[in-house]
mmCIF file of C-alpha atoms in Angstrom:
data_model
loop_
_atom_site.group_PDB
_atom_site.id
_atom_site.type_symbol
_atom_site.label_atom_id
_atom_site.label_comp_id
_atom_site.label_asym_id
_atom_site.label_seq_id
_atom_site.Cartn_x
_atom_site.Cartn_y
_atom_site.Cartn_z
ATOM 1 C CA MET I 20 -4.564 22.070 -11.190
ATOM 2 C CA ILE I 21 -8.082 20.735 -11.578
ATOM 3 C CA ILE I 22 -7.095 18.719 -14.628
ATOM 4 C CA THR I 23 -4.124 17.365 -12.677
ATOM 5 C CA PHE I 24 -6.424 16.040 -10.016
ATOM 6 C CA TYR I 25 -8.735 14.262 -12.438
ATOM 7 C CA THR I 26 -5.912 12.830 -14.503
ATOM 8 C CA ALA I 27 -4.134 11.508 -11.414
ATOM 9 C CA ALA I 28 -7.438 10.139 -10.145
ATOM 10 C CA ALA I 29 -8.013 8.324 -13.437
ATOM 11 C CA VAL I 30 -4.490 6.883 -13.343
ATOM 12 C CA ALA I 31 -5.064 5.725 -9.756
ATOM 13 C CA VAL I 32 -8.348 4.004 -10.569
ATOM 14 C CA ILE I 33 -6.972 2.323 -13.693
ATOM 15 C CA ALA I 34 -3.823 1.170 -11.917
ATOM 16 C CA THR I 35 -5.765 -0.137 -8.913
ATOM 17 C CA PHE I 36 -8.137 -2.024 -11.167
ATOM 18 C CA LEU I 37 -5.157 -3.604 -12.875
ATOM 19 C CA VAL I 38 -3.669 -4.529 -9.492
ATOM 20 C CA VAL I 39 -6.590 -6.735 -8.539
ATOM 21 C CA THR I 40 -6.959 -8.290 -11.976
ATOM 22 C CA ARG I 41 -3.384 -9.298 -12.738
ATOM 23 C CA VAL I 42 -2.415 -12.950 -12.501
ATOM 24 C CA ASN I 43 1.256 -12.212 -12.129
ATOM 25 C CA ALA I 44 2.308 -11.029 -8.684
ATOM 26 C CA VAL I 45 5.109 -8.824 -9.965
ATOM 27 C CA HIS I 46 2.762 -7.074 -12.401
ATOM 28 C CA ALA I 47 0.305 -6.414 -9.611
ATOM 29 C CA LEU I 48 3.077 -4.958 -7.459
ATOM 30 C CA LEU I 49 4.197 -2.626 -10.232
ATOM 31 C CA TYR I 50 0.682 -1.383 -10.782
ATOM 32 C CA LEU I 51 0.163 -0.846 -7.076
ATOM 33 C CA VAL I 52 3.281 1.307 -6.923
ATOM 34 C CA VAL I 53 1.858 3.329 -9.821
ATOM 35 C CA SER I 54 -1.429 3.689 -7.964
ATOM 36 C CA LEU I 55 0.346 4.937 -4.845
ATOM 37 C CA MET I 56 2.269 7.477 -6.884
ATOM 38 C CA ALA I 57 -0.973 8.667 -8.435
ATOM 39 C CA VAL I 58 -2.532 9.130 -5.014
ATOM 40 C CA ALA I 59 0.553 11.096 -3.992
ATOM 41 C CA VAL I 60 -0.021 13.440 -6.944
ATOM 42 C CA VAL I 61 -3.641 13.771 -5.817
ATOM 43 C CA PHE I 62 -2.368 14.807 -2.393
ATOM 44 C CA LEU I 63 -0.186 17.435 -4.018
ATOM 45 C CA THR I 64 -3.151 18.912 -5.858
ATOM 46 C CA LEU I 65 -5.098 19.022 -2.602
ATOM 47 C CA GLY I 66 -2.497 21.107 -0.816
ATOM 48 C CA ALA I 67 -1.125 18.261 1.316
ATOM 49 C CA PRO I 68 2.542 17.984 0.352
ATOM 50 C CA PHE I 69 3.550 16.265 3.568
ATOM 51 C CA ALA I 70 1.040 13.472 3.014
ATOM 52 C CA ALA I 71 2.271 13.142 -0.566
ATOM 53 C CA ALA I 72 5.875 12.772 0.604
ATOM 54 C CA LEU I 73 4.897 10.243 3.261
ATOM 55 C CA GLU I 74 2.844 8.250 0.770
ATOM 56 C CA VAL I 75 5.833 7.858 -1.511
ATOM 57 C CA ILE I 76 8.434 7.311 1.192
ATOM 58 C CA VAL I 77 6.555 4.978 3.534
ATOM 59 C CA TYR I 78 3.893 3.305 1.410
ATOM 60 C CA ALA I 79 5.599 2.947 -1.943
ATOM 61 C CA GLY I 80 9.088 2.945 -0.511
ATOM 62 C CA ALA I 81 8.859 0.637 2.488
ATOM 63 C CA ILE I 82 5.642 -1.363 2.453
ATOM 64 C CA MET I 83 5.812 -2.210 -1.237
ATOM 65 C CA VAL I 84 9.453 -3.178 -0.819
ATOM 66 C CA LEU I 85 8.357 -5.684 1.839
ATOM 67 C CA PHE I 86 5.940 -7.176 -0.672
ATOM 68 C CA VAL I 87 8.641 -7.374 -3.300
ATOM 69 C CA PHE I 88 10.917 -9.184 -0.873
ATOM 70 C CA VAL I 89 8.273 -11.754 0.025
ATOM 71 C CA VAL I 90 7.346 -12.340 -3.610
ATOM 72 C CA MET I 91 11.020 -12.869 -4.359
ATOM 73 C CA ILE I 92 11.369 -15.321 -1.460
ATOM 74 C CA LEU I 93 8.308 -17.318 -2.448
ATOM 75 C CA SER I 94 9.309 -17.503 -6.073
ATOM 76 C CA MET I 95 12.250 -19.726 -5.251
ATOM 77 C CA GLY I 96 11.832 -23.422 -4.698
ATOM 78 C CA PRO I 97 8.732 -25.150 -5.996
ATOM 79 C CA ARG I 98 7.786 -21.992 -7.913
ATOM 80 C CA ALA I 99 10.645 -22.544 -10.291
ATOM 81 C CA VAL I 100 13.327 -20.032 -11.026
ATOM 82 C CA ARG I 101 12.152 -20.151 -14.646
ATOM 83 C CA GLN I 102 9.036 -18.302 -13.494
ATOM 84 C CA GLU I 103 11.251 -15.482 -12.347
ATOM 85 C CA GLU I 104 12.430 -14.967 -15.896
ATOM 86 C CA ARG I 105 8.905 -15.156 -17.177
ATOM 87 C CA TRP I 106 7.853 -12.502 -14.716
ATOM 88 C CA LEU I 107 10.458 -9.871 -15.414
ATOM 89 C CA THR I 108 10.053 -9.635 -19.171
ATOM 90 C CA PRO I 109 10.450 -6.160 -20.656
ATOM 91 C CA ARG I 110 6.807 -6.333 -21.716
ATOM 92 C CA ALA I 111 5.819 -6.217 -18.062
ATOM 93 C CA TRP I 112 7.085 -2.644 -17.895
ATOM 94 C CA ILE I 113 5.019 -1.229 -20.749
ATOM 95 C CA GLY I 114 1.756 -0.691 -18.900
ATOM 96 C CA PRO I 115 3.176 0.804 -15.711
ATOM 97 C CA SER I 116 5.576 2.948 -17.722
ATOM 98 C CA ILE I 117 2.756 4.538 -19.705
ATOM 99 C CA LEU I 118 0.849 5.372 -16.551
ATOM 100 C CA LEU I 119 3.960 6.636 -14.823
ATOM 101 C CA LEU I 120 4.750 8.827 -17.803
ATOM 102 C CA VAL I 121 1.422 10.564 -17.291
ATOM 103 C CA LEU I 122 2.265 11.039 -13.631
ATOM 104 C CA VAL I 123 5.725 12.398 -14.408
ATOM 105 C CA VAL I 124 4.235 15.010 -16.693
ATOM 106 C CA GLU I 125 1.777 15.966 -13.990
ATOM 107 C CA LEU I 126 4.465 16.115 -11.331
ATOM 108 C CA LEU I 127 6.587 18.434 -13.467
ATOM 109 C CA TYR I 128 3.548 20.605 -14.069
ATOM 110 C CA VAL I 129 2.822 20.824 -10.345
ATOM 111 C CA LEU I 130 6.443 21.664 -9.600
ATOM 112 C CA VAL I 131 6.480 24.424 -12.182
ATOM 113 C CA GLN I 132 3.152 25.866 -11.139
ATOM 114 C CA GLY I 133 3.997 25.931 -7.464
ATOM 115 C CA ALA I 134 2.167 24.026 -4.811
ATOM 116 C CA SER I 135 -1.577 23.928 -5.024
ATOM 117 C CA VAL I 136 -3.835 25.013 -2.228
ATOM 118 C CA GLY I 137 -6.661 22.891 -1.057
ATOM 119 C CA HIS I 138 -10.328 23.659 -1.090
ATOM 120 C CA ALA I 139 -10.141 26.120 1.774
ATOM 121 C CA GLY I 140 -7.317 27.979 0.111
ATOM 122 C CA ARG I 141 -4.458 27.171 2.444
ATOM 123 C CA LEU I 142 -1.551 24.808 2.074
ATOM 124 C CA VAL I 143 -1.194 22.428 5.010
ATOM 125 C CA GLY I 144 2.503 21.724 5.244
ATOM 126 C CA PRO I 145 4.731 19.645 7.489
ATOM 127 C CA GLU I 146 4.969 22.293 10.174
ATOM 128 C CA ASP I 147 1.230 22.349 10.742
ATOM 129 C CA VAL I 148 1.063 18.586 10.817
ATOM 130 C CA GLY I 149 4.006 18.404 13.202
ATOM 131 C CA ARG I 150 2.494 20.905 15.596
ATOM 132 C CA ARG I 151 -0.705 18.926 15.601
ATOM 133 C CA LEU I 152 1.054 15.622 16.100
ATOM 134 C CA LEU I 153 3.177 16.754 19.010
ATOM 135 C CA GLY I 154 0.354 18.761 20.536
ATOM 136 C CA PRO I 155 -3.191 17.437 20.681
ATOM 137 C CA TYR I 156 -2.345 14.062 19.167
ATOM 138 C CA LEU I 157 0.633 13.245 21.349
ATOM 139 C CA LEU I 158 -1.071 10.275 23.005
ATOM 140 C CA ALA I 159 -1.962 8.794 19.645
ATOM 141 C CA VAL I 160 1.653 9.106 18.540
ATOM 142 C CA GLU I 161 2.763 7.132 21.573
ATOM 143 C CA LEU I 162 0.113 4.502 20.892
ATOM 144 C CA ALA I 163 1.245 4.259 17.279
ATOM 145 C CA SER I 164 4.808 3.683 18.405
ATOM 146 C CA MET I 165 3.577 0.932 20.715
ATOM 147 C CA LEU I 166 1.706 -0.597 17.804
ATOM 148 C CA LEU I 167 4.834 -0.543 15.692
ATOM 149 C CA LEU I 168 6.756 -2.128 18.554
ATOM 150 C CA ALA I 169 4.155 -4.876 18.737
ATOM 151 C CA GLY I 170 4.478 -5.384 15.003
ATOM 152 C CA LEU I 171 8.237 -5.547 15.284
ATOM 153 C CA VAL I 172 8.176 -8.091 18.102
ATOM 154 C CA GLY I 173 5.532 -10.164 16.353
ATOM 155 C CA ALA I 174 7.347 -10.219 13.037
ATOM 156 C CA TYR I 175 10.627 -11.097 14.724
ATOM 157 C CA HIS I 176 8.980 -13.888 16.709
ATOM 158 C CA LEU I 177 7.342 -15.370 13.640
ATOM 159 C CA ALA I 178 10.510 -15.158 11.594
ATOM 160 C CA TYR I 179 12.676 -16.611 14.352
ATOM 161 C CA HIS I 180 10.551 -19.710 14.717
ATOM 162 C CA LEU I 181 10.188 -20.088 10.975
ATOM 163 C CA GLY I 182 13.953 -19.964 10.675
ATOM 164 C CA ARG I 183 14.379 -22.555 13.375
ATOM 165 C CA ARG I 184 11.851 -24.837 11.727
ATOM 166 C CA THR I 185 13.343 -24.699 8.273
ATOM 167 C CA THR I 186 16.806 -25.474 9.574
ATOM 168 C CA THR I 187 15.730 -28.411 11.763
ATOM 169 C CA LYS I 188 13.281 -29.831 9.245
ATOM 170 C CA THR I 189 15.719 -32.412 8.017
ATOM 171 C CA ALA I 190 16.316 -33.529 11.610
ATOM 172 C CA GLY I 191 12.579 -34.081 12.011
ATOM 173 C CA GLY I 192 12.233 -31.427 14.697
ATOM 174 C CA THR I 193 8.849 -30.991 16.291
ATOM 175 C CA THR I 194 7.234 -28.082 18.059
ATOM 176 C CA MET J 24 -9.567 32.368 -6.021
ATOM 177 C CA SER J 25 -9.133 29.733 -8.665
ATOM 178 C CA PRO J 26 -11.808 27.017 -8.753
ATOM 179 C CA GLN J 27 -10.990 24.081 -6.573
ATOM 180 C CA VAL J 28 -11.827 20.436 -6.806
ATOM 181 C CA PRO J 29 -14.966 19.757 -4.789
ATOM 182 C CA MET J 30 -14.522 17.506 -1.797
ATOM 183 C CA GLU J 31 -17.188 15.153 -3.104
ATOM 184 C CA HIS J 32 -15.020 14.227 -6.064
ATOM 185 C CA GLY J 33 -12.130 13.360 -3.792
ATOM 186 C CA MET J 34 -14.440 11.208 -1.724
ATOM 187 C CA VAL J 35 -15.707 9.513 -4.872
ATOM 188 C CA LEU J 36 -12.134 8.648 -5.780
ATOM 189 C CA ALA J 37 -11.546 7.235 -2.295
ATOM 190 C CA ALA J 38 -14.742 5.215 -2.527
ATOM 191 C CA LEU J 39 -13.814 3.822 -5.950
ATOM 192 C CA LEU J 40 -10.376 2.750 -4.784
ATOM 193 C CA PHE J 41 -11.845 1.227 -1.637
ATOM 194 C CA VAL J 42 -14.410 -0.805 -3.572
ATOM 195 C CA ILE J 43 -11.813 -2.044 -6.051
ATOM 196 C CA GLY J 44 -9.583 -3.130 -3.177
ATOM 197 C CA PHE J 45 -12.509 -4.780 -1.474
ATOM 198 C CA ALA J 46 -13.335 -6.719 -4.625
ATOM 199 C CA GLY J 47 -9.736 -7.871 -4.720
ATOM 200 C CA VAL J 48 -9.894 -9.122 -1.133
ATOM 201 C CA ILE J 49 -13.096 -11.058 -1.786
ATOM 202 C CA ILE J 50 -12.266 -12.541 -5.167
ATOM 203 C CA ARG J 51 -8.575 -13.411 -5.111
ATOM 204 C CA ARG J 52 -7.332 -16.640 -3.569
ATOM 205 C CA ASP J 53 -3.633 -15.946 -3.468
ATOM 206 C CA THR J 54 -2.874 -14.606 0.014
ATOM 207 C CA ILE J 55 -0.344 -12.112 -1.273
ATOM 208 C CA PHE J 56 -2.966 -10.601 -3.561
ATOM 209 C CA ILE J 57 -5.381 -10.408 -0.647
ATOM 210 C CA LEU J 58 -2.813 -8.480 1.369
ATOM 211 C CA LEU J 59 -2.159 -6.240 -1.619
ATOM 212 C CA SER J 60 -5.861 -5.458 -1.917
ATOM 213 C CA LEU J 61 -5.975 -4.741 1.810
ATOM 214 C CA GLU J 62 -3.250 -2.172 1.281
ATOM 215 C CA VAL J 63 -5.338 -0.621 -1.471
ATOM 216 C CA MET J 64 -8.276 -0.333 0.916
ATOM 217 C CA LEU J 65 -6.164 1.248 3.644
ATOM 218 C CA ASN J 66 -4.729 3.698 1.150
ATOM 219 C CA ALA J 67 -8.224 4.647 0.037
ATOM 220 C CA ALA J 68 -9.249 5.306 3.630
ATOM 221 C CA GLY J 69 -6.187 7.487 4.109
ATOM 222 C CA LEU J 70 -7.035 9.372 0.926
ATOM 223 C CA ALA J 71 -10.514 10.085 2.307
ATOM 224 C CA PHE J 72 -8.985 11.551 5.461
ATOM 225 C CA VAL J 73 -6.545 13.746 3.571
ATOM 226 C CA VAL J 74 -9.312 14.994 1.276
ATOM 227 C CA ALA J 75 -11.403 15.935 4.296
ATOM 228 C CA GLY J 76 -8.455 17.640 5.981
ATOM 229 C CA SER J 77 -7.745 19.604 2.827
ATOM 230 C CA ARG J 78 -11.363 20.703 2.656
ATOM 231 C CA TRP J 79 -11.094 22.491 5.989
ATOM 232 C CA ALA J 80 -7.390 23.359 5.642
ATOM 233 C CA GLN J 81 -6.670 21.522 8.872
ATOM 234 C CA PRO J 82 -3.732 19.192 9.524
ATOM 235 C CA ASP J 83 -5.935 16.635 11.258
ATOM 236 C CA GLY J 84 -6.557 14.810 8.016
ATOM 237 C CA GLN J 85 -2.868 14.285 7.395
ATOM 238 C CA VAL J 86 -2.363 13.313 11.048
ATOM 239 C CA MET J 87 -4.936 10.541 10.624
ATOM 240 C CA PHE J 88 -3.223 9.550 7.407
ATOM 241 C CA ILE J 89 0.056 9.147 9.303
ATOM 242 C CA PHE J 90 -1.623 6.859 11.814
ATOM 243 C CA ILE J 91 -3.227 4.811 9.063
ATOM 244 C CA LEU J 92 0.229 4.504 7.537
ATOM 245 C CA ALA J 93 1.628 3.186 10.817
ATOM 246 C CA VAL J 94 -1.209 0.667 11.102
ATOM 247 C CA ALA J 95 -0.690 -0.471 7.516
ATOM 248 C CA ALA J 96 3.041 -0.912 8.081
ATOM 249 C CA ALA J 97 2.549 -3.008 11.219
ATOM 250 C CA GLU J 98 -0.170 -5.066 9.549
ATOM 251 C CA VAL J 99 1.903 -5.722 6.452
ATOM 252 C CA SER J 100 4.919 -6.931 8.385
ATOM 253 C CA ILE J 101 2.886 -9.374 10.472
ATOM 254 C CA GLY J 102 0.754 -10.391 7.496
ATOM 255 C CA LEU J 103 3.736 -11.187 5.307
ATOM 256 C CA ALA J 104 5.349 -13.179 8.125
ATOM 257 C CA LEU J 105 2.124 -15.170 8.338
ATOM 258 C CA VAL J 106 2.175 -15.679 4.557
ATOM 259 C CA LEU J 107 5.638 -17.174 4.903
ATOM 260 C CA TRP J 108 4.326 -19.465 7.646
ATOM 261 C CA LEU J 109 1.379 -20.471 5.464
ATOM 262 C CA TYR J 110 3.792 -21.312 2.697
ATOM 263 C CA HIS J 111 5.881 -23.315 5.151
ATOM 264 C CA TRP J 112 2.927 -25.375 6.301
ATOM 265 C CA HIS J 113 1.090 -25.977 3.048
ATOM 266 C CA ARG J 114 3.630 -25.298 0.306
ATOM 267 C CA THR J 115 1.099 -22.924 -1.264
ATOM 268 C CA VAL J 116 -0.261 -19.461 -0.627
ATOM 269 C CA ASP J 117 -3.760 -20.481 -1.610
ATOM 270 C CA ILE J 118 -5.828 -19.177 1.267
ATOM 271 C CA ASP J 119 -8.495 -21.820 0.754
ATOM 272 C CA ARG J 120 -5.980 -24.373 1.986
ATOM 273 C CA ALA J 121 -5.953 -22.769 5.410
ATOM 274 C CA ASN J 122 -9.413 -24.027 6.246
ATOM 275 C CA SER J 123 -8.979 -26.017 9.450
ATOM 276 C CA LEU J 124 -7.895 -25.262 12.957
ATOM 277 C CA ARG J 125 -5.464 -27.547 14.684
ATOM 278 C CA GLY J 126 -6.985 -30.156 16.976
#
């Protein structure tokens, strides 16, 4: 389990370094997904399976998808559609695939070995986290939901006005 | 008990990821890459919390990680909407173009 931690840590650092050094947005996104998966494996080796699941589901599964959508939107128009074909070449998959292969091997190893325990020797699973969330941290949960509501309203507001602008642009609409 | 990974090594990993993300925020000019690097930094902070929570076998670390996740999600949605607005105004996502206030 110790080797798993260091291998996943190395994959995370390499992938993150490649995220900030890529010129191509799609490449950077792929490497960031790899980095998030690596951090999820690190969570598994630390005895935090709930955090690992959340990392994959929310971070890699929702937030990264938002980025992919925006990159897809912005690649149309002046950034020609030809660039789209240049981005999604099969060669773009080689690097992330190698790193992900390492992670897959590690994940299978962790699954076979059984969950790891953290430094203090106890696995902290979803039930413990849930009890804590709905107990001492209840106020913070409510505040987080308010924050998400604010984000929702803000994003909707921005998108609504952007939509209205782009459809009235030809009519010369002003603010 | 089998030997465990020391907490310091987990913190070193979090620090490395944070610094790499920070370098990305400072150096890149494309707004999408800046947001991406911000996500890297937030993820590194969450990793630090989970490492600390695992050290003491307490769920508080993962609870903080959940809140950081919620903050990152809200920030990303607003940030990407603003990127789309920036693109609408300036036809580019070069953040150096957004260098003047209106009026």
